[in-house]
Short mmCIF file of C-alpha atoms in Angstrom, two decimals:
data_model
loop_
_atom_site.label_atom_id
_atom_site.label_comp_id
_atom_site.label_asym_id
_atom_site.label_seq_id
_atom_site.Cartn_x
_atom_site.Cartn_y
_atom_site.Cartn_z
CA UNK A 1 0.01 -0.18 0.04
CA UNK A 2 2.90 2.54 0.78
CA UNK A 3 4.30 1.84 -2.57
CA UNK A 4 0.96 2.47 -4.07
CA UNK A 5 0.71 5.79 -2.29
CA UNK A 6 4.01 7.07 -3.21
CA UNK A 7 3.32 6.26 -6.73
CA UNK A 8 0.24 7.86 -6.90
CA UNK A 9 2.15 10.91 -5.23
CA UNK A 10 4.65 10.80 -7.59
CA UNK A 11 2.15 10.97 -10.58
CA UNK A 12 0.13 13.78 -9.11
CA UNK A 13 3.51 15.70 -8.98
CA UNK A 14 4.25 15.04 -12.74
CA UNK A 15 0.89 16.22 -13.39
CA UNK A 16 1.22 19.33 -11.37
CA UNK A 17 4.40 20.22 -12.64
CA UNK A 18 3.71 19.49 -16.41
CA UNK A 19 0.87 21.74 -16.28
CA UNK A 20 3.14 24.35 -14.36
CA UNK A 21 5.74 24.24 -17.09
CA UNK A 22 2.93 24.53 -19.81
CA UNK A 23 1.40 27.66 -18.24
CA UNK A 24 4.46 29.47 -17.38
CA UNK A 25 7.27 28.36 -19.77
CA UNK A 26 8.04 31.26 -22.08
CA UNK A 27 8.35 28.63 -24.82
CA UNK A 28 4.81 28.32 -25.21
CA UNK A 29 4.07 32.05 -26.05
CA UNK A 30 2.35 35.03 -24.36
CA UNK A 31 -1.28 36.19 -24.07
CA UNK A 32 -3.20 38.23 -26.37
CA UNK A 33 -3.10 42.14 -25.39
CA UNK A 34 -6.47 43.91 -25.75
CA UNK A 35 -5.89 45.53 -28.56
CA UNK A 36 -5.03 42.00 -30.38
CA UNK A 37 -8.26 40.32 -29.03
CA UNK A 38 -10.09 43.30 -30.49
CA UNK A 39 -8.82 42.79 -33.86
CA UNK A 40 -9.12 39.04 -33.75
CA UNK A 41 -12.69 39.02 -32.60
CA UNK A 42 -13.46 41.31 -35.42
CA UNK A 43 -11.89 38.81 -38.02
CA UNK A 44 -14.06 37.29 -39.93
CA UNK A 45 -11.87 34.26 -39.95
CA UNK A 46 -12.26 33.99 -36.34
CA UNK A 47 -15.45 31.69 -35.55
CA UNK A 48 -17.04 30.65 -32.19
CA UNK A 49 -14.04 31.41 -30.35
CA UNK A 50 -11.19 30.00 -32.91
CA UNK A 51 -9.73 30.69 -36.16
CA UNK A 52 -11.20 28.44 -38.81
CA UNK A 53 -10.17 27.50 -42.39
CA UNK A 54 -12.00 28.50 -45.41
CA UNK A 55 -13.25 24.98 -45.74
CA UNK A 56 -14.02 22.29 -43.59
CA UNK A 57 -11.01 20.68 -42.13
CA UNK A 58 -9.92 18.02 -40.02
CA UNK A 59 -6.26 17.94 -38.15
CA UNK A 60 -6.63 13.97 -38.29
CA UNK A 61 -8.73 12.12 -41.10
CA UNK A 62 -7.48 8.54 -39.66
CA UNK A 63 -10.21 6.06 -40.51
CA UNK A 64 -11.29 3.46 -37.78
CA UNK A 65 -9.91 0.32 -40.30
CA UNK A 66 -6.67 2.10 -40.52
CA UNK A 67 -4.03 -0.35 -38.81
CA UNK A 68 -1.60 2.45 -38.39
CA UNK A 69 -0.96 3.38 -34.56
CA UNK A 70 1.68 4.34 -32.50
CA UNK A 71 3.55 1.07 -33.26
CA UNK A 72 4.33 2.76 -36.58
CA UNK A 73 6.38 5.58 -34.64
CA UNK A 74 8.08 2.70 -32.57
CA UNK A 75 8.98 0.30 -34.95
CA UNK A 76 10.08 2.78 -37.96
CA UNK A 77 11.83 2.14 -41.46
CA UNK A 78 15.67 1.70 -41.65
CA UNK A 79 15.84 4.58 -44.17
CA UNK A 80 13.98 7.20 -42.07
CA UNK A 81 16.65 9.58 -41.36
CA UNK A 82 19.98 10.04 -42.86
CA UNK A 83 22.97 7.79 -41.89
CA UNK A 84 25.36 10.79 -42.01
CA UNK A 85 25.31 14.61 -42.18
CA UNK A 86 23.49 16.03 -45.18
CA UNK A 87 25.63 17.71 -47.74
CA UNK A 88 25.40 21.63 -47.38
CA UNK A 89 27.13 24.86 -48.35
CA UNK A 90 29.23 27.00 -46.40
CA UNK A 91 26.84 29.82 -46.23
CA UNK A 92 28.58 33.15 -47.20
CA UNK A 93 26.36 36.02 -46.52
CA UNK A 94 28.10 38.62 -48.71
CA UNK A 95 26.67 36.26 -51.59
CA UNK A 96 23.16 37.54 -50.94
CA UNK A 97 22.84 40.37 -53.26
CA UNK A 98 19.88 41.94 -55.05
CA UNK A 99 17.42 39.28 -56.25
CA UNK A 100 19.06 36.29 -54.60
CA UNK A 101 17.81 33.44 -52.12
CA UNK A 102 18.94 30.96 -49.78
CA UNK A 103 17.38 28.10 -48.32
CA UNK A 104 18.86 27.34 -44.57
CA UNK A 105 16.70 24.31 -44.07
CA UNK A 106 13.04 23.40 -43.57
CA UNK A 107 10.89 26.43 -44.17
CA UNK A 108 14.00 29.18 -43.34
CA UNK A 109 14.65 31.27 -46.06
CA UNK A 110 16.60 34.32 -46.77
CA UNK A 111 15.96 36.64 -49.72
CA UNK A 112 16.92 40.09 -50.67
CA UNK A 113 14.73 42.35 -53.05
CA UNK A 114 14.65 45.73 -53.20
CA UNK A 115 17.67 46.16 -51.05
CA UNK A 116 15.42 44.71 -48.12
CA UNK A 117 16.90 41.32 -46.70
CA UNK A 118 13.93 39.30 -45.50
CA UNK A 119 13.81 35.90 -43.66
CA UNK A 120 11.00 33.34 -43.12
CA UNK A 121 9.89 30.92 -40.36
CA UNK A 122 13.53 31.54 -38.62
CA UNK A 123 14.24 28.08 -37.05
CA UNK A 124 17.70 27.21 -35.82
CA UNK A 125 17.26 25.21 -33.01
CA UNK A 126 14.61 22.24 -32.13
CA UNK A 127 11.12 21.84 -33.30
CA UNK A 128 9.46 20.97 -29.96
CA UNK A 129 9.37 22.83 -26.36
CA UNK A 130 11.74 20.17 -24.94
CA UNK A 131 15.13 19.27 -25.60
CA UNK A 132 15.14 15.54 -26.17
CA UNK A 133 12.62 16.04 -28.91
CA UNK A 134 12.77 17.42 -32.30
CA UNK A 135 16.23 18.04 -32.58
CA UNK A 136 17.82 18.90 -36.58
CA UNK A 137 19.54 16.45 -38.67
CA UNK A 138 23.16 17.21 -39.02
CA UNK A 139 24.41 19.05 -41.89
CA UNK A 140 28.21 19.10 -43.12
CA UNK A 141 28.21 23.07 -42.58
CA UNK A 142 25.48 23.93 -39.90
CA UNK A 143 24.33 27.68 -40.19
CA UNK A 144 23.82 29.50 -36.92
CA UNK A 145 22.30 33.08 -36.51
CA UNK A 146 25.58 34.70 -36.36
CA UNK A 147 26.37 33.58 -39.80
CA UNK A 148 23.34 35.75 -40.93
CA UNK A 149 23.37 39.15 -42.82
CA UNK A 150 21.64 41.81 -41.14
CA UNK A 151 18.03 41.15 -41.48
CA UNK A 152 15.56 43.78 -42.12
CA UNK A 153 12.19 41.88 -41.85
CA UNK A 154 10.99 38.26 -40.61
CA UNK A 155 7.77 36.93 -41.76
CA UNK A 156 6.19 34.25 -40.01
CA UNK A 157 3.63 31.90 -41.42
CA UNK A 158 2.14 30.32 -37.74
CA UNK A 159 3.17 29.49 -34.27
CA UNK A 160 4.06 25.75 -34.53
CA UNK A 161 7.52 25.09 -33.25
CA UNK A 162 8.80 23.91 -36.59
CA UNK A 163 8.11 27.48 -37.77
CA UNK A 164 8.42 29.85 -34.81
CA UNK A 165 11.51 29.24 -32.68
CA UNK A 166 11.33 31.11 -29.61
CA UNK A 167 15.36 30.74 -28.85
CA UNK A 168 15.74 32.49 -32.40
CA UNK A 169 13.20 35.25 -31.83
CA UNK A 170 14.95 36.55 -28.45
CA UNK A 171 18.19 36.77 -30.34
CA UNK A 172 16.59 38.34 -33.72
CA UNK A 173 14.56 40.79 -31.28
CA UNK A 174 17.73 43.03 -31.17
CA UNK A 175 18.80 42.46 -34.40
CA UNK A 176 15.69 42.64 -36.87
CA UNK A 177 13.97 46.00 -37.81
CA UNK A 178 10.23 44.37 -38.17
CA UNK A 179 8.10 41.43 -37.91
CA UNK A 180 5.31 40.81 -39.95
CA UNK A 181 2.79 37.82 -38.21
CA UNK A 182 -0.61 36.30 -38.67
CA UNK A 183 -3.23 37.79 -36.34
CA UNK A 184 -2.44 36.46 -32.57
CA UNK A 185 1.05 35.86 -33.11
CA UNK A 186 2.21 39.09 -31.76
CA UNK A 187 1.77 37.98 -28.04
CA UNK A 188 4.31 35.10 -28.86
CA UNK A 189 7.13 37.70 -30.11
CA UNK A 190 6.17 40.26 -27.24
CA UNK A 191 6.83 37.88 -24.53
CA UNK A 192 10.13 36.91 -26.08
CA UNK A 193 11.51 40.39 -26.22
CA UNK A 194 10.51 42.04 -29.45
CA UNK A 195 9.02 45.55 -29.29
CA UNK A 196 5.50 45.91 -30.29
CA UNK A 197 6.42 48.85 -32.35
CA UNK A 198 8.30 46.31 -34.56
CA UNK A 199 5.51 44.10 -34.82
CA UNK A 200 2.75 44.01 -37.71
CA UNK A 201 -0.06 41.40 -37.32
CA UNK A 202 -2.27 40.96 -40.62
CA UNK A 203 -5.56 39.13 -41.41
CA UNK A 204 -5.80 36.96 -44.73
CA UNK A 205 -5.81 39.27 -47.87
CA UNK A 206 -4.41 42.09 -45.46
CA UNK A 207 -1.16 44.05 -46.96
CA UNK A 208 1.50 45.92 -45.57
CA UNK A 209 4.28 47.88 -47.40
CA UNK A 210 8.00 47.64 -46.17
CA UNK A 211 10.31 49.76 -47.73
CA UNK A 212 8.85 49.36 -51.23
CA UNK A 213 7.98 45.55 -50.50
CA UNK A 214 4.56 44.59 -50.48
CA UNK A 215 3.83 41.76 -47.95
CA UNK A 216 0.35 39.94 -48.09
CA UNK A 217 -0.83 37.34 -45.66
CA UNK A 218 -2.94 34.71 -47.69
CA UNK A 219 -5.00 31.67 -46.31
CA UNK A 220 -3.44 28.49 -45.96
CA UNK A 221 -5.40 25.11 -44.82
CA UNK A 222 -3.66 24.44 -41.69
CA UNK A 223 -4.14 24.95 -37.86
CA UNK A 224 -2.20 26.54 -34.97
CA UNK A 225 -1.24 26.09 -31.32
CA UNK A 226 2.00 25.69 -29.21
CA UNK A 227 0.32 24.46 -25.54
CA UNK A 228 -2.61 22.18 -24.51
CA UNK A 229 -5.20 24.64 -24.63
CA UNK A 230 -4.61 27.11 -27.25
CA UNK A 231 -5.59 25.19 -30.42
CA UNK A 232 -6.46 27.67 -33.16
CA UNK A 233 -6.28 30.92 -31.07
CA UNK A 234 -3.93 32.43 -33.30
CA UNK A 235 -4.31 32.53 -37.43
CA UNK A 236 -1.79 30.69 -39.84
CA UNK A 237 -1.01 31.74 -43.37
CA UNK A 238 0.87 32.06 -46.61
CA UNK A 239 2.61 35.06 -47.85
CA UNK A 240 2.80 37.02 -50.77
CA UNK A 241 5.96 39.08 -51.13
CA UNK A 242 5.97 41.73 -54.19
CA UNK A 243 8.56 44.17 -55.19
CA UNK A 244 9.43 46.09 -58.71
CA UNK A 245 11.77 42.95 -59.49
CA UNK A 246 10.10 39.64 -57.82
CA UNK A 247 7.11 38.14 -57.05
CA UNK A 248 7.49 35.24 -54.38
CA UNK A 249 5.02 33.02 -52.61
CA UNK A 250 5.57 31.34 -49.52
CA UNK A 251 3.47 28.79 -48.70
CA UNK A 252 4.02 27.90 -44.65
CA UNK A 253 2.25 24.92 -43.99
CA UNK A 254 -1.01 24.10 -45.80
CA UNK A 255 -3.29 20.88 -47.33
CA UNK A 256 -4.29 21.39 -50.70
CA UNK A 257 -7.50 23.84 -51.36
CA UNK A 258 -8.64 25.83 -54.08
CA UNK A 259 -7.15 28.61 -52.01
CA UNK A 260 -3.81 28.13 -54.42
CA UNK A 261 -5.93 28.68 -57.57
CA UNK A 262 -7.51 31.97 -56.16
CA UNK A 263 -3.99 33.29 -55.16
CA UNK A 264 -2.66 32.80 -58.45
CA UNK A 265 -5.60 34.00 -60.17
CA UNK A 266 -5.43 37.13 -57.80
CA UNK A 267 -1.77 37.59 -57.45
CA UNK A 268 0.22 35.53 -60.05
CA UNK A 269 2.20 34.72 -61.95
CA UNK A 270 4.80 33.90 -59.57
CA UNK A 271 8.57 34.05 -60.27
CA UNK A 272 8.91 31.50 -57.62
CA UNK A 273 7.07 29.24 -55.12
CA UNK A 274 8.25 27.98 -51.94
CA UNK A 275 5.90 25.21 -50.96
CA UNK A 276 5.68 22.76 -48.42
CA UNK A 277 6.90 19.40 -49.44
CA UNK A 278 7.52 17.07 -46.69
CA UNK A 279 6.50 15.96 -43.00
CA UNK A 280 3.24 14.60 -44.37
CA UNK A 281 1.07 11.65 -43.57
CA UNK A 282 -2.39 10.09 -44.65
CA UNK A 283 -3.73 10.64 -41.34
CA UNK A 284 -2.69 14.78 -41.72
CA UNK A 285 -3.99 14.58 -45.56
CA UNK A 286 -6.33 17.83 -44.91
CA UNK A 287 -3.37 19.86 -43.41
CA UNK A 288 -0.41 19.05 -45.10
CA UNK A 289 0.45 18.80 -49.00
CA UNK A 290 1.43 15.43 -50.58
CA UNK A 291 4.28 15.69 -52.80
CA UNK A 292 2.09 15.51 -55.78
CA UNK A 293 -0.16 18.11 -54.42
CA UNK A 294 2.62 20.32 -53.86
CA UNK A 295 3.14 20.16 -57.84
CA UNK A 296 -0.47 20.91 -58.39
CA UNK A 297 -0.39 23.70 -56.06
CA UNK A 298 2.49 25.25 -58.16
CA UNK A 299 0.66 25.09 -61.18
CA UNK A 300 -2.26 26.54 -59.50
CA UNK A 301 -0.19 29.38 -58.47
CA UNK A 302 1.29 29.98 -62.22
CA UNK A 303 4.64 29.51 -60.58
CA UNK A 304 7.57 29.68 -63.22
CA UNK A 305 9.90 27.71 -60.70
CA UNK A 306 8.94 25.65 -57.72
CA UNK A 307 11.25 25.37 -54.75
CA UNK A 308 10.17 22.51 -52.08
CA UNK A 309 10.39 23.47 -48.49
CA UNK A 310 9.58 21.74 -45.14
CA UNK A 311 11.87 18.71 -45.90
CA UNK A 312 15.18 17.21 -44.74
CA UNK A 313 15.66 19.12 -41.51
CA UNK A 314 13.49 17.41 -39.07
CA UNK A 315 12.01 13.94 -38.26
CA UNK A 316 8.33 14.86 -38.08
CA UNK A 317 6.56 11.92 -39.72
CA UNK A 318 6.72 8.50 -40.96
CA UNK A 319 8.29 8.88 -44.05
CA UNK A 320 11.88 8.29 -45.38
CA UNK A 321 13.58 11.61 -44.97
CA UNK A 322 14.08 11.72 -48.81
CA UNK A 323 10.99 10.53 -49.99
CA UNK A 324 9.35 14.04 -50.42
CA UNK A 325 12.14 15.08 -52.94
CA UNK A 326 11.93 11.54 -54.75
CA UNK A 327 8.05 11.84 -55.10
CA UNK A 328 8.04 15.55 -56.19
CA UNK A 329 10.76 15.39 -58.75
CA UNK A 330 8.78 12.44 -60.06
CA UNK A 331 5.59 14.22 -60.37
CA UNK A 332 7.05 17.36 -61.87
CA UNK A 333 8.98 15.70 -64.46
CA UNK A 334 5.59 14.29 -65.71
CA UNK A 335 3.88 17.56 -65.23
CA UNK A 336 6.55 19.37 -66.96
CA UNK A 337 7.13 21.75 -63.92
CA UNK A 338 10.69 23.46 -63.17
CA UNK A 339 11.99 22.75 -59.82
CA UNK A 340 15.21 24.09 -57.92
CA UNK A 341 16.91 22.14 -55.56
CA UNK A 342 19.93 23.67 -54.21
CA UNK A 343 21.63 22.54 -51.07
CA UNK A 344 21.20 23.86 -47.66
CA UNK A 345 23.06 27.32 -47.38
CA UNK A 346 23.53 27.57 -51.33
CA UNK A 347 22.59 30.91 -52.75
CA UNK A 348 20.88 31.28 -55.98
CA UNK A 349 18.35 33.42 -58.13
CA UNK A 350 15.06 32.48 -60.16
CA UNK A 351 17.68 32.78 -63.62
CA UNK A 352 20.55 30.63 -62.34
CA UNK A 353 19.24 27.64 -59.92
CA UNK A 354 20.73 24.13 -59.35
CA UNK A 355 18.56 21.01 -60.55
CA UNK A 356 20.96 18.63 -58.91
CA UNK A 357 19.08 15.66 -57.13
CA UNK A 358 21.80 15.71 -54.55
CA UNK A 359 19.62 13.20 -52.39
CA UNK A 360 20.03 10.28 -54.87
CA UNK A 361 23.72 9.68 -53.93
CA UNK A 362 22.79 9.48 -50.05
CA UNK A 363 19.93 7.02 -51.03
CA UNK A 364 22.24 4.44 -53.02
CA UNK A 365 24.72 4.74 -49.91
CA UNK A 366 21.65 4.05 -47.27
CA UNK A 367 20.63 1.36 -49.37
CA UNK A 368 23.90 -0.38 -49.57
CA UNK A 369 24.14 -0.19 -45.91
CA UNK A 370 20.68 -1.61 -45.39
CA UNK A 371 21.69 -4.36 -47.82
CA UNK A 372 24.74 -5.15 -45.69
CA UNK A 373 22.96 -5.11 -42.47
CA UNK A 374 20.60 -7.80 -43.71
CA UNK A 375 23.36 -10.05 -45.75
#
């Protein structure tokens, strides 16, 4: 009985500590100000106390007869993660000149247009609130915040951990001139040290001009939340970044919908579309794009060049790490869609871009290792 009593006390203590951690740890973000709450409540996208997608959307579409379960995550495929550091370029910030881009992994991008340096979804640490989960894959040439050029503006798509890194924001709060975020995300940034005067919140189809660059928040089919009780309390979205010389689309996270076609008709054609391609699952079919849908979305957007993002950095799904690239390039070939595939850290532009399928050599090595282990 004494053992059971101590066990019960331990369970209660763990629950209390966990609840307090979620309630008060800075990583979970901040509470809305009265000004933000007023804007949120006035949004047509805020329905019955939470933000909603333009069409009926389920975070999980698992059917009762599907056999997949927690065991899928326990017994994973041999080729799920890279077996060695991924190839990358040694990033040189001086090469990020006018009209250039650089992919820093996952959904973190640098671009320079109209003499303005912008960065999307800056994530330089893990993709979870706790140290033991969500660490990035190793790369040959890791990129840190100290390697960046002077960044004028940061653009955030939504508040999930693989898109909004609170450690990075704390550092960038003193280095970045302005932050552009969907409705409600301001509260997180303010808690992490960003001056409220340096934050602009937008609703879907609202725009702001920053130093001659027009930034428009557009719909995405997804959801939001960083804690246990804040699901859909902040807005999510995609971004249109337009200057005199470039028209860029950045998807954030999204399931497939007619919004891509609407955005393409309204704001396209795009010189380049950075589209989510990775961390998908059949159970999440309405909130993430499958690779074939990524190709279709680029067609809907009238994009001249497709750049797949949201892959090869974190282990967030059940598929092999390189499957998104394999499936996307196969579909793009069939559909005659042009795909850019630079290495992490490589600087490029919409006229000169690598198309090397760098992941194929790693796939061959992995298959050789698996074959030798089984023989």
